[in-house]
Coordinates of N, CA and C in Angstrom, one line a residue:
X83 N 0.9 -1.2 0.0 CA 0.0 0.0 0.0 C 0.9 1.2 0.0
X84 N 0.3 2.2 -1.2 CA 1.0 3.4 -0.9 C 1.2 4.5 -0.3
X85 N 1.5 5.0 1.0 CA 1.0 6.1 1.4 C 2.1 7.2 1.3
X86 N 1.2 8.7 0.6 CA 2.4 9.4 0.6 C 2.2 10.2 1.5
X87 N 3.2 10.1 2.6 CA 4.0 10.6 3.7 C 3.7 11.7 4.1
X88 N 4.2 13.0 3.3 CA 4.0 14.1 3.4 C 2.5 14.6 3.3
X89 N 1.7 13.9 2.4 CA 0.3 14.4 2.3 C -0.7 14.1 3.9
X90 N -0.2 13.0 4.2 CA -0.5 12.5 5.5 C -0.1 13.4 6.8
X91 N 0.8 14.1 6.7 CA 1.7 14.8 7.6 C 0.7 16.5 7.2
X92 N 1.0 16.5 6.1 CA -0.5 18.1 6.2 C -1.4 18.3 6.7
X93 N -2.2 16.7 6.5 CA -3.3 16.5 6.8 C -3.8 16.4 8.5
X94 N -2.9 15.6 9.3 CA -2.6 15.7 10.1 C -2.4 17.1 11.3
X95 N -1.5 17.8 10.4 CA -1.1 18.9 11.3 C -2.2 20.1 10.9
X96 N -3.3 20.0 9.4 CA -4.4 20.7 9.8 C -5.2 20.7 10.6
X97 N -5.4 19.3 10.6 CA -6.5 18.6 12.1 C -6.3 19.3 13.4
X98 N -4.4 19.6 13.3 CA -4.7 19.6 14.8 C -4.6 21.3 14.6
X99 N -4.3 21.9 13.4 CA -4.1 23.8 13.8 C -6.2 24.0 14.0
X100 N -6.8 23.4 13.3 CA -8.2 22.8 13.2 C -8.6 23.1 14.7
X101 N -8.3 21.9 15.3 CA -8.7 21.7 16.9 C -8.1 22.7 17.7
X102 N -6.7 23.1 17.5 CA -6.3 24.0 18.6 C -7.3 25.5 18.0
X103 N -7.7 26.2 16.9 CA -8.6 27.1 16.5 C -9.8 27.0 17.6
X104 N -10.0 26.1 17.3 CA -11.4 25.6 18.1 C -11.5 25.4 19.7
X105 N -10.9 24.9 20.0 CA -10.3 24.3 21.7 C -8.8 24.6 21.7
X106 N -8.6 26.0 22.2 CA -7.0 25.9 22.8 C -6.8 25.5 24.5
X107 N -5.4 24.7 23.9 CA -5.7 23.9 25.4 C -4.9 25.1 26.7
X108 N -5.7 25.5 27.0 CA -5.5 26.7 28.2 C -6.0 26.1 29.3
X109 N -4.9 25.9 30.3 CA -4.8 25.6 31.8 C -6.3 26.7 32.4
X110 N -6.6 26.5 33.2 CA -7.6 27.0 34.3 C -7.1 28.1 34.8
X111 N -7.5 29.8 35.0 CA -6.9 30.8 35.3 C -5.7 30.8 34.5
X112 N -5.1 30.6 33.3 CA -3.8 31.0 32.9 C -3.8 32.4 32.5
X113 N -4.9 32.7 31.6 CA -4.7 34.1 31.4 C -4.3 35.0 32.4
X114 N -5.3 34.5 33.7 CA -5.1 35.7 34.9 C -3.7 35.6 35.6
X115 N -3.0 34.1 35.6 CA -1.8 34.2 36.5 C -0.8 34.9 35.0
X116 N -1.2 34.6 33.7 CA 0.2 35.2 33.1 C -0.2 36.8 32.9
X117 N -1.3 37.4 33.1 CA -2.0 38.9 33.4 C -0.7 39.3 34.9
X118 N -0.6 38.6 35.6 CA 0.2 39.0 37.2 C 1.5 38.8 36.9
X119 N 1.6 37.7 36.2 CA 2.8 37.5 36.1 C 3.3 38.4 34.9
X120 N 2.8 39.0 34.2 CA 3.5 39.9 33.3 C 3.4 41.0 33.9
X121 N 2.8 41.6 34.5 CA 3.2 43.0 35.4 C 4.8 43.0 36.3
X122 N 5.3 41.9 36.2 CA 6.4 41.9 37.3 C 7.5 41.6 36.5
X123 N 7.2 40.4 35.4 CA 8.0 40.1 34.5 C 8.0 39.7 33.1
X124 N 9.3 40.4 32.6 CA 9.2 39.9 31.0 C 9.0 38.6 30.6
X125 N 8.2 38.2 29.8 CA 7.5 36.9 29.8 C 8.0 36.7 27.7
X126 N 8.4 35.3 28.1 CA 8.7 34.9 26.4 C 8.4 33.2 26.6
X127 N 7.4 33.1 25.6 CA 7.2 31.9 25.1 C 8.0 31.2 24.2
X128 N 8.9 30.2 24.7 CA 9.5 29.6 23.8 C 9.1 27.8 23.5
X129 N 8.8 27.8 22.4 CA 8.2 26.2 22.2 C 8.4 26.1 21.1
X130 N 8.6 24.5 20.8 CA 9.0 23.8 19.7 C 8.3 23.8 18.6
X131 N 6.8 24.3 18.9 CA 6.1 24.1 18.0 C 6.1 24.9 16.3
X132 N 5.2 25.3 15.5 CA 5.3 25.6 14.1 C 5.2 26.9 14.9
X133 N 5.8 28.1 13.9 CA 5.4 29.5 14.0 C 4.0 29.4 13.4
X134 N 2.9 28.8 13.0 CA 2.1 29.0 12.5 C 1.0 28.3 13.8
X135 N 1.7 27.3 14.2 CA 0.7 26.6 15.6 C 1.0 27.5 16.3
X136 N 2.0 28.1 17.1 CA 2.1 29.5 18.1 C 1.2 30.5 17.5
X137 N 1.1 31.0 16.3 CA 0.3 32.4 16.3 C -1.4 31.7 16.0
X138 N -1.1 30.8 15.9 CA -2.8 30.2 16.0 C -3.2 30.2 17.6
X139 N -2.5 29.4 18.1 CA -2.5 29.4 19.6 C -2.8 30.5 20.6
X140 N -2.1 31.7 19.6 CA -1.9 32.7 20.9 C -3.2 33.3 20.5
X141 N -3.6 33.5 19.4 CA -5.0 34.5 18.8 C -6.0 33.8 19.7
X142 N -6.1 32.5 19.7 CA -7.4 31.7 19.9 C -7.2 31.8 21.4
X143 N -6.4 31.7 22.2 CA -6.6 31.5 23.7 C -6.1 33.1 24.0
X144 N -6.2 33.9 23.9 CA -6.1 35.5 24.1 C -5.0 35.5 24.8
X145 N -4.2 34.8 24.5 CA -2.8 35.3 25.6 C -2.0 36.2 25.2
X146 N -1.6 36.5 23.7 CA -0.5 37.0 23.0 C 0.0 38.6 23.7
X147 N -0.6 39.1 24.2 CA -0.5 40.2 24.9 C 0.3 40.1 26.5
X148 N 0.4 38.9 26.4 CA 1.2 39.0 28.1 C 3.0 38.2 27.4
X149 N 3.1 37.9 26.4 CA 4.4 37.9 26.3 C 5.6 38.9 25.2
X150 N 6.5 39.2 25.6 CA 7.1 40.3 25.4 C 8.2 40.0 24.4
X151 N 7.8 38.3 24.3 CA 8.9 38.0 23.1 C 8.0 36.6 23.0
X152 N 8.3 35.5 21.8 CA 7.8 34.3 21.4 C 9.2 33.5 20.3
X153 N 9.5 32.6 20.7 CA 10.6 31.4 19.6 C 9.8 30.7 19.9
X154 N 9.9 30.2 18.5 CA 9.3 28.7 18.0 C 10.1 28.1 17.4
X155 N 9.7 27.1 17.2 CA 10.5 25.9 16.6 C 11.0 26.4 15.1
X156 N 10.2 26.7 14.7 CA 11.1 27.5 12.8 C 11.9 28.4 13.1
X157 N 12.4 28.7 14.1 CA 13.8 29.8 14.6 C 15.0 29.1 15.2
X158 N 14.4 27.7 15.2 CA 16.0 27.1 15.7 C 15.9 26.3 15.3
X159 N 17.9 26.1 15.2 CA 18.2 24.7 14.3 C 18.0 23.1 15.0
X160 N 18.5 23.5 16.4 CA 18.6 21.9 17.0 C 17.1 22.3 18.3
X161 N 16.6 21.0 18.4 CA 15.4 20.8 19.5 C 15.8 20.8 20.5
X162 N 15.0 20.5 21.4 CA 15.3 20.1 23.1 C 15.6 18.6 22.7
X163 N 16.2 18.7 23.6 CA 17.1 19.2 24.8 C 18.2 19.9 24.7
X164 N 18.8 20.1 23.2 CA 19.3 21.2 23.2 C 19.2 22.6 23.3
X165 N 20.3 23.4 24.2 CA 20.0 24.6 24.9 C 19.7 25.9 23.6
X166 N 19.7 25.7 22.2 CA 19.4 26.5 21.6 C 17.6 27.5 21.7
X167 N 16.7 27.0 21.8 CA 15.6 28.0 22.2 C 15.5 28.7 22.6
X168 N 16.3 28.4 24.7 CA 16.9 29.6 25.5 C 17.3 29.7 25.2
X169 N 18.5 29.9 24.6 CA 19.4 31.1 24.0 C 18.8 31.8 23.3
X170 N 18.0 31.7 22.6 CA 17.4 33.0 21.9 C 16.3 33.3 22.6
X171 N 15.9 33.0 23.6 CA 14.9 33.5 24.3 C 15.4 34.5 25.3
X172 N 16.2 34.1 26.0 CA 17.4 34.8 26.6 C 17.6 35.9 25.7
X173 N 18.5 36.2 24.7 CA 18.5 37.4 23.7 C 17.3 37.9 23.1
X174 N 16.4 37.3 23.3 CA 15.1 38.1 22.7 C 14.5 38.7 23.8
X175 N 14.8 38.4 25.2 CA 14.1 39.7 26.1 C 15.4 40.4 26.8
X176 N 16.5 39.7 26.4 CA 18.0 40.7 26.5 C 18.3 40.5 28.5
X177 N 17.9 39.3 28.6 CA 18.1 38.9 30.2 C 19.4 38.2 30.4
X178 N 20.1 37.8 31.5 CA 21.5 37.3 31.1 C 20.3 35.4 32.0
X179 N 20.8 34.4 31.8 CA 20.7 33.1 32.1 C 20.7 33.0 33.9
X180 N 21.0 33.8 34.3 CA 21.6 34.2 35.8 C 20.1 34.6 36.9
X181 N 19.5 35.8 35.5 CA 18.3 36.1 35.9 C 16.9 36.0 35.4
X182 N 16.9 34.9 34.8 CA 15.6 33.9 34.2 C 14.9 32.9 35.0
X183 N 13.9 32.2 34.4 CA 13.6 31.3 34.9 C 12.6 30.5 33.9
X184 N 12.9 29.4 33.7 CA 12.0 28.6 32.8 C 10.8 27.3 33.3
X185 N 9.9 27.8 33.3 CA 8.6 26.9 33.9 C 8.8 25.3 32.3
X186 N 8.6 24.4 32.5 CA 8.8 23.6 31.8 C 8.1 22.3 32.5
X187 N 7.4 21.7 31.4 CA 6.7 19.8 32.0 C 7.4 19.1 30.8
X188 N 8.6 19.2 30.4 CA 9.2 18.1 29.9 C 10.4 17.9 30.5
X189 N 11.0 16.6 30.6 CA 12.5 16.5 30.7 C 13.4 17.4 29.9
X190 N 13.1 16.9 28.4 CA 14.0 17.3 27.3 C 13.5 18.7 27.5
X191 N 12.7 19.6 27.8 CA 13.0 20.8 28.0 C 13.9 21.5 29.2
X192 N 13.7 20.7 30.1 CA 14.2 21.1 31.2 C 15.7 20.7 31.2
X193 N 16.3 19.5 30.7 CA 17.5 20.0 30.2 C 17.9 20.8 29.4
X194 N 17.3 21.1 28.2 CA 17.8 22.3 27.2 C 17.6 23.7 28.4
X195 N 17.4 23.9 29.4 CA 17.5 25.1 30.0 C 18.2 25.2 30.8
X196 N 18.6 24.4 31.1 CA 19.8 23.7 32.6 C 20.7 24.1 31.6
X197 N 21.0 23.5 30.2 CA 22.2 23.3 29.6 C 22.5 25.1 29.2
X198 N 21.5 25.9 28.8 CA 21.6 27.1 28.6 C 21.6 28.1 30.2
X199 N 21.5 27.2 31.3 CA 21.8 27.9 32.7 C 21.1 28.5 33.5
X200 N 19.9 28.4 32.7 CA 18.5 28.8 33.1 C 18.3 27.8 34.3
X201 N 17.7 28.9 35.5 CA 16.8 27.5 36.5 C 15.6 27.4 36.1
X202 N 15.2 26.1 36.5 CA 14.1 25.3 36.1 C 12.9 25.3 37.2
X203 N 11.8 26.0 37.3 CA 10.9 25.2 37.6 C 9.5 23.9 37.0
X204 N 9.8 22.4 37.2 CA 9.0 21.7 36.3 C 7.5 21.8 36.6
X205 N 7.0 21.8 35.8 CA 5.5 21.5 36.0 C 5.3 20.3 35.5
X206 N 4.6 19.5 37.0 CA 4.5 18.4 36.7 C 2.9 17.8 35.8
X207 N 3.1 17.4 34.6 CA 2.2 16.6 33.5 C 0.9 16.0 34.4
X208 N -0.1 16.5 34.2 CA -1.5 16.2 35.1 C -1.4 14.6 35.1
X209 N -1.6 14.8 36.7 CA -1.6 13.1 36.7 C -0.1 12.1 37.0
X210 N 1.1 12.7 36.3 CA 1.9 12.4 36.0 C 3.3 12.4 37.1
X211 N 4.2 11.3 37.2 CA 5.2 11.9 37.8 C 6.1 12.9 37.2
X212 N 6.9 13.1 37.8 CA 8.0 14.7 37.8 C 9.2 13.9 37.5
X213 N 9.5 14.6 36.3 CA 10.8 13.9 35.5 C 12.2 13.9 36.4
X214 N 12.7 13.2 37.0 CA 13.7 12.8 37.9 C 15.4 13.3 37.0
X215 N 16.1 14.2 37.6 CA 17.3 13.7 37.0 C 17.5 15.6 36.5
X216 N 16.5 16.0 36.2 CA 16.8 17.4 35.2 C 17.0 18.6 36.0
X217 N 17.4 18.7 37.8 CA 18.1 19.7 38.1 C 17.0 20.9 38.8
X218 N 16.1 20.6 38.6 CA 14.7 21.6 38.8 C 14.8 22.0 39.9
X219 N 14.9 23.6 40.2 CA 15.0 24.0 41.5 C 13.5 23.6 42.6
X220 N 12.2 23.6 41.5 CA 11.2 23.3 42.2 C 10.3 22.8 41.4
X221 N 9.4 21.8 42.0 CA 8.3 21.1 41.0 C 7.4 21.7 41.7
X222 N 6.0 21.9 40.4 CA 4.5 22.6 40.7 C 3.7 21.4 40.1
X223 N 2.8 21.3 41.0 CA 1.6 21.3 40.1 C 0.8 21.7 39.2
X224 N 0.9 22.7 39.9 CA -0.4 23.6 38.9 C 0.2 25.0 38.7
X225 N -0.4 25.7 37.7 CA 0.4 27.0 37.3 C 0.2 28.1 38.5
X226 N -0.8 28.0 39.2 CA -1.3 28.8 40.0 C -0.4 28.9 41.4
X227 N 0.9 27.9 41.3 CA 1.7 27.6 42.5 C 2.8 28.7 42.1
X228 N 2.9 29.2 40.9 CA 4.1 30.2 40.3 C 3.7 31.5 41.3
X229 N 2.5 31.7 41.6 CA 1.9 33.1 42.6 C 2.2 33.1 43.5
X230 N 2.9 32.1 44.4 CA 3.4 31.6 45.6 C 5.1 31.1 45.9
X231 N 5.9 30.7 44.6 CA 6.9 30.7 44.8 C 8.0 31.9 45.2

């Protein structure tokens, strides 16, 4: 059977720009904690995803206005766990690694920010254990625990 690959792979990644249009997956109060949290601090979204899944993302769940910079995955060469993202997230809000801090619920992200010198707070995956091993100054549960650290 023939399947071609790539036509599968568009189709796919429409479904899901499709669903996130429709249902973006936005935590419980996120607007309001990244509303507080951006009064205090410069805030940059950095994620692997398409520059086209981020600006879908940010229009449909009203957040684009609380970060003061955005990298996505079509701006860097190597992935997580490599420290390339923070690095340009780091120079895109012009902070030194010293005075950052990266919220993260993956391993492989939370090394790529260790490795760029960023500390780590993990958030741990609903339901899930907390990835052992990646350096994390502190694990959350919930985003709403960032108002309290």
């Amino acid at each position: 059977v023939g399947y071609d690959i790539a036509e599968l792979t568009r189709r796919k990644q429409q479904l899901a720009r499709d669903l996130l249009a429709r249902e973006p997956p936005v935590t419980p109060r996120c607007r309001e904690i990244l509303e507080r949290l951006h009064t205090e601090y410069k805030l940059c979204l950095a994620t692997s995803a398409s520059r086209q899944s981020v600006e879908l993302f940010l229009a449909a769940s009203g957040t684009a206005a609380f970060f003061t910079s955005v990298v996505d995955g079509d701006a860097i060469s190597a992935a997580k766990p490599a420290p390339d993202i923070y690095l340009k997230a780091l120079a895109s809000l012009r902070v030194a690694a010293s005075r950052a801090y990266v919220i993260e619920d993956s391993a492989n992200g939370a090394v790529a920010a260790r490795a760029a010198g960023i500390s780590v707070i993990l958030l741990r995956p609903s339901g899930g254990p907390a990835a052992d091993g990646v350096g994390a100054m502190a694990v959350i549960e919930s985003l709403e625990e960032l108002l309290t650290l």
